[in-house]
């Protein structure tokens, strides 16, 4: 068969109305006349209006901006927004958790637990029980002033990050827990004036078992990272990604 | 053409003989088409209603070869009692032609405003374009006009998302 002439422009124009955006974009790359036919605003306007209605504002500000470009912009923007963060490079095993409780410079108890000895939260949250050794905890008076410190370190003491350092009182309601919290700094993209929306959270459990004179001891400590927006614990992955900014 | 085994052609004879329209192609060939079939074309419909179709309708843009096939298409689609499946199969065969003829069908359907034929023809071409790379499209339709390298890079860049 001899070489047939290519499709007349009339046919290209008529056919273009049946093509979806992706095919139109690919077909635009065939040749100059196809580029002109496949880029026409009236072909792209309906797709933009249905998928990216808010972007029609762009055309009002710059009438020279063609709809096929608005479509490409809308697609790129929605892909960017939908992008999920990379998996954290840190794992719990790389970390050591240190909790220190002192009262007026007197060390009450220090708990140091490497990550591989900490049981992960069954719900995948960044929240952990660090059992305190009652035997090693000194006794305190109820309502004594206490300073709580929670540090997360990289194994081998390669780096440290202080999660919280705050003062409070050893409040003791039997079975109830002393709760301490401190806002965490924002990592990376904004200056420290902006809030991170994250809070380091610690609950100390006190008990009076086997302690004379109405004094109390630290029997447990649990720590975690809370999100202020939802007032829920952050996921394990989010917690690790956060710490990556300061430790890795 | 099948007919029931009786003397007359149909069970209820039409009150008057079917009205025929005559079309003349660009190269002077004439074709008869039933009015009901001609009504598939909006252009012809308008002419019929304005009573211009009393004698002969010239169709200057379309050659006899193509016009004959268009008449065939319209007659088939005006036929009563054809089920969708067999009509679909008939349509498929109708467009199984070389590209030049296919493009002629599309232009004829556009000129005569025959939506069924226009959709059929355009969809056939659209299906030849979908899913192909630009080079494959060029090959399919034997398009040889080239862009400058700068133009090609520019248009590729603008449409990169479609290749991902």
Coordinates of N, CA and C in Angstrom, one line a residue, chain B residues 12-126:
Chain B
X12 N -48.1 -5.4 7.0 CA -49.0 -4.3 6.8 C -48.4 -3.4 5.6
X13 N -49.0 -3.4 4.5 CA -48.4 -2.7 3.4 C -48.4 -1.2 3.7
X14 N -47.4 -0.4 3.3 CA -47.3 1.0 3.6 C -48.4 1.7 2.8
X15 N -49.0 2.8 3.3 CA -50.1 3.5 2.7 C -49.6 4.0 1.3
X16 N -48.4 4.4 1.2 CA -47.9 5.0 -0.1 C -46.5 4.5 -0.3
X17 N -46.0 4.5 -1.5 CA -44.6 4.0 -1.7 C -43.6 4.9 -1.0
X18 N -42.5 4.2 -0.5 CA -41.5 5.0 0.3 C -40.9 6.1 -0.6
X19 N -40.8 7.2 0.1 CA -40.3 8.4 -0.7 C -38.7 8.2 -0.9
X20 N -38.3 8.4 -2.1 CA -36.9 8.3 -2.4 C -36.3 9.7 -2.7
X21 N -35.1 9.8 -2.2 CA -34.3 11.1 -2.5 C -33.1 10.7 -3.4
X22 N -32.8 11.6 -4.2 CA -31.6 11.3 -5.1 C -30.5 12.3 -4.7
X23 N -29.3 11.7 -4.5 CA -28.1 12.5 -4.1 C -27.2 12.4 -5.3
X24 N -26.5 13.5 -5.6 CA -25.4 13.5 -6.6 C -24.1 13.8 -6.0
X25 N -23.1 13.0 -6.3 CA -21.8 13.2 -5.7 C -21.0 14.2 -6.5
X26 N -19.8 14.5 -6.0 CA -19.0 15.6 -6.6 C -18.6 15.2 -8.0
X27 N -18.5 13.8 -8.3 CA -18.1 13.4 -9.6 C -19.3 12.9 -10.4
X28 N -20.5 13.4 -10.1 CA -21.6 13.3 -10.9 C -22.4 12.0 -10.8
X29 N -22.0 11.1 -9.9 CA -22.8 9.8 -9.8 C -24.0 10.1 -8.9
X30 N -25.1 9.4 -9.2 CA -26.3 9.6 -8.5 C -26.6 8.4 -7.6
X31 N -27.3 8.6 -6.5 CA -27.6 7.5 -5.6 C -29.0 7.8 -5.0
X32 N -29.8 6.7 -5.0 CA -31.2 6.9 -4.4 C -31.1 6.4 -2.9
X33 N -31.8 7.2 -2.1 CA -31.8 6.8 -0.7 C -33.2 7.1 -0.2
X34 N -33.7 6.1 0.6 CA -35.1 6.3 1.2 C -35.1 7.5 2.1
X35 N -36.2 8.2 2.2 CA -36.3 9.4 3.0 C -36.0 9.1 4.4
X36 N -36.5 8.0 4.9 CA -36.2 7.7 6.3 C -34.8 7.5 6.6
X37 N -34.0 7.0 5.7 CA -32.6 6.8 5.8 C -31.9 8.2 5.7
X38 N -32.4 9.0 4.8 CA -31.8 10.3 4.6 C -31.9 11.2 5.9
X39 N -33.0 10.9 6.7 CA -33.2 11.7 7.9 C -32.1 11.5 8.9
X40 N -31.3 10.5 8.7 CA -30.1 10.3 9.6 C -29.2 11.5 9.5
X41 N -29.2 12.2 8.4 CA -28.4 13.4 8.2 C -29.2 14.6 8.5
X42 N -28.7 15.4 9.4 CA -29.4 16.6 9.8 C -29.4 17.6 8.6
X43 N -28.4 17.6 7.8 CA -28.3 18.5 6.7 C -29.4 18.1 5.7
X44 N -29.5 16.8 5.4 CA -30.6 16.4 4.4 C -31.9 16.6 5.0
X45 N -32.1 16.4 6.3 CA -33.3 16.5 7.0 C -33.8 18.0 6.8
X46 N -32.9 18.9 7.0 CA -33.3 20.3 6.9 C -33.8 20.6 5.4
X47 N -33.0 20.1 4.5 CA -33.4 20.3 3.1 C -34.7 19.7 2.8
X48 N -35.0 18.5 3.3 CA -36.2 17.8 3.0 C -37.4 18.6 3.6
X49 N -37.3 19.1 4.8 CA -38.3 19.9 5.4 C -38.6 21.2 4.7
X50 N -37.5 21.8 4.2 CA -37.7 23.0 3.4 C -38.1 22.7 2.0
X51 N -38.3 21.5 1.7 CA -38.8 21.0 0.4 C -37.9 21.3 -0.8
X52 N -36.6 21.4 -0.5 CA -35.6 21.5 -1.5 C -35.3 20.2 -2.1
X53 N -35.7 19.1 -1.4 CA -35.3 17.8 -1.9 C -36.3 17.2 -2.9
X54 N -37.0 18.0 -3.5 CA -38.0 17.4 -4.5 C -37.3 16.8 -5.7
X55 N -36.2 17.3 -6.1 CA -35.6 16.7 -7.2 C -34.3 16.0 -6.8
X56 N -33.2 16.7 -6.8 CA -31.9 16.1 -6.7 C -31.1 17.0 -5.7
X57 N -30.4 16.3 -4.8 CA -29.5 17.1 -3.9 C -28.1 16.9 -4.3
X58 N -27.4 18.0 -4.7 CA -26.0 17.8 -4.9 C -25.2 17.8 -3.6
X59 N -24.3 16.9 -3.6 CA -23.4 16.8 -2.4 C -22.0 17.0 -2.9
X60 N -21.6 18.3 -3.1 CA -20.3 18.6 -3.8 C -19.0 18.1 -3.2
X61 N -19.0 18.0 -1.8 CA -17.8 17.6 -1.2 C -17.4 16.2 -1.2
X62 N -18.4 15.3 -1.6 CA -18.2 13.9 -1.4 C -18.2 13.2 -2.7
X63 N -17.2 12.3 -2.9 CA -17.1 11.5 -4.1 C -18.1 10.4 -4.1
X64 N -18.4 9.9 -5.3 CA -19.4 8.8 -5.5 C -19.0 7.6 -4.7
X65 N -17.8 7.2 -4.6 CA -17.3 6.1 -3.9 C -17.7 6.2 -2.4
X66 N -17.4 7.3 -1.8 CA -17.7 7.5 -0.4 C -19.2 7.7 -0.2
X67 N -19.9 8.4 -1.1 CA -21.3 8.7 -0.9 C -22.1 7.4 -1.0
X68 N -21.7 6.5 -1.8 CA -22.3 5.2 -1.9 C -22.3 4.5 -0.6
X69 N -21.2 4.5 0.1 CA -21.0 3.8 1.4 C -21.8 4.6 2.5
X70 N -21.9 5.9 2.4 CA -22.6 6.7 3.4 C -24.1 6.3 3.2
X71 N -24.6 6.2 2.0 CA -26.0 5.9 1.7 C -26.2 4.5 2.3
X72 N -25.3 3.6 2.1 CA -25.4 2.2 2.7 C -25.5 2.3 4.2
X73 N -24.7 3.1 4.8 CA -24.7 3.3 6.3 C -26.1 3.8 6.8
X74 N -26.5 4.8 6.2 CA -27.8 5.4 6.6 C -28.9 4.5 6.4
X75 N -28.9 3.7 5.3 CA -30.0 2.8 5.1 C -30.0 1.7 6.1
X76 N -28.8 1.2 6.4 CA -28.7 0.1 7.4 C -29.2 0.6 8.8
X77 N -28.8 1.8 9.1 CA -29.2 2.4 10.4 C -30.7 2.8 10.5
X78 N -31.3 2.9 9.4 CA -32.8 3.3 9.3 C -33.6 2.0 9.3
X79 N -33.0 0.9 9.1 CA -33.7 -0.4 9.0 C -34.4 -0.7 10.4
X80 N -35.6 -1.2 10.3 CA -36.3 -1.6 11.5 C -35.9 -3.0 11.9
X81 N -36.0 -3.3 13.2 CA -35.8 -4.7 13.6 C -34.4 -5.2 13.6
X82 N -33.4 -4.4 13.6 CA -32.0 -4.9 13.7 C -31.6 -4.7 15.2
X83 N -31.1 -5.8 15.8 CA -30.8 -5.7 17.2 C -29.4 -5.1 17.3
X84 N -29.2 -4.5 18.5 CA -27.9 -3.7 18.7 C -26.7 -4.5 18.5
X85 N -26.7 -5.8 18.8 CA -25.5 -6.6 18.7 C -25.1 -6.7 17.2
X86 N -26.0 -7.1 16.4 CA -25.7 -7.3 15.0 C -25.4 -6.0 14.3
X87 N -26.0 -4.9 14.7 CA -25.7 -3.6 14.2 C -24.3 -3.2 14.6
X88 N -23.9 -3.5 15.8 CA -22.6 -3.2 16.3 C -21.6 -3.9 15.4
X89 N -21.8 -5.2 15.2 CA -20.9 -6.0 14.3 C -20.8 -5.4 12.9
X90 N -22.0 -5.0 12.4 CA -22.0 -4.5 11.0 C -21.2 -3.2 11.0
X91 N -21.3 -2.3 12.0 CA -20.6 -1.1 12.1 C -19.1 -1.4 12.1
X92 N -18.7 -2.4 12.9 CA -17.3 -2.7 13.0 C -16.7 -3.0 11.7
X93 N -17.4 -3.8 10.9 CA -17.0 -4.2 9.6 C -16.9 -3.0 8.7
X94 N -17.9 -2.1 8.9 CA -18.0 -0.9 8.0 C -16.8 0.0 8.1
X95 N -16.2 0.1 9.3 CA -15.0 0.9 9.5 C -13.7 0.2 9.4
X96 N -13.8 -1.1 9.0 CA -12.5 -1.8 8.8 C -12.0 -1.5 7.4
X97 N -11.6 -0.3 7.2 CA -11.1 0.2 5.9 C -9.8 0.9 6.1
X98 N -9.2 1.3 5.0 CA -7.9 2.0 5.1 C -8.2 3.4 5.7
X99 N -7.1 4.0 6.2 CA -7.3 5.3 6.8 C -7.9 6.3 6.0
X100 N -7.4 6.4 4.7 CA -8.0 7.5 3.8 C -9.5 7.4 3.7
X101 N -10.0 6.2 3.6 CA -11.4 6.0 3.5 C -12.1 6.4 4.8
X102 N -11.5 6.0 5.9 CA -12.0 6.3 7.2 C -12.1 7.8 7.4
X103 N -11.1 8.5 7.0 CA -11.1 10.0 7.1 C -12.2 10.6 6.2
X104 N -12.4 10.0 5.0 CA -13.4 10.4 4.1 C -14.8 10.3 4.8
X105 N -15.0 9.1 5.4 CA -16.3 8.9 6.1 C -16.5 10.0 7.1
X106 N -15.5 10.3 7.9 CA -15.6 11.3 9.0 C -16.0 12.6 8.4
X107 N -15.3 13.0 7.3 CA -15.6 14.3 6.7 C -17.0 14.3 6.2
X108 N -17.3 13.3 5.5 CA -18.7 13.2 5.0 C -19.7 13.3 6.1
X109 N -19.5 12.6 7.1 CA -20.4 12.6 8.3 C -20.5 14.0 8.9
X110 N -19.4 14.7 8.9 CA -19.3 16.0 9.5 C -20.1 17.0 8.6
X111 N -19.9 16.9 7.3 CA -20.6 17.7 6.3 C -22.1 17.5 6.3
X112 N -22.5 16.2 6.3 CA -23.9 15.9 6.2 C -24.5 15.8 7.6
X113 N -23.7 16.0 8.7 CA -24.2 16.0 10.0 C -24.9 14.7 10.4
X114 N -24.2 13.6 10.2 CA -24.7 12.3 10.6 C -24.1 11.9 11.9
X115 N -24.7 12.1 13.0 CA -24.0 11.9 14.3 C -23.6 10.4 14.5
X116 N -24.4 9.5 14.1 CA -24.0 8.1 14.3 C -22.7 7.7 13.6
X117 N -22.6 8.1 12.3 CA -21.4 7.8 11.5 C -20.2 8.6 12.0
X118 N -20.5 9.9 12.4 CA -19.4 10.7 12.9 C -18.8 10.1 14.2
X119 N -19.6 9.7 15.1 CA -19.1 9.1 16.3 C -18.4 7.8 16.1
X120 N -19.0 7.0 15.2 CA -18.3 5.8 14.9 C -16.9 6.0 14.3
X121 N -16.9 6.8 13.3 CA -15.6 7.1 12.6 C -14.6 7.7 13.6
X122 N -15.0 8.7 14.3 CA -14.0 9.4 15.2 C -13.6 8.5 16.3
X123 N -14.5 7.7 16.9 CA -14.1 6.7 17.9 C -13.1 5.7 17.4
X124 N -13.3 5.3 16.2 CA -12.4 4.3 15.6 C -11.0 4.9 15.5
X125 N -10.9 6.2 15.1 CA -9.6 6.8 15.0 C -9.0 7.1 16.4
X126 N -9.9 7.5 17.4 CA -9.5 7.8 18.7 C -8.9 6.5 19.3

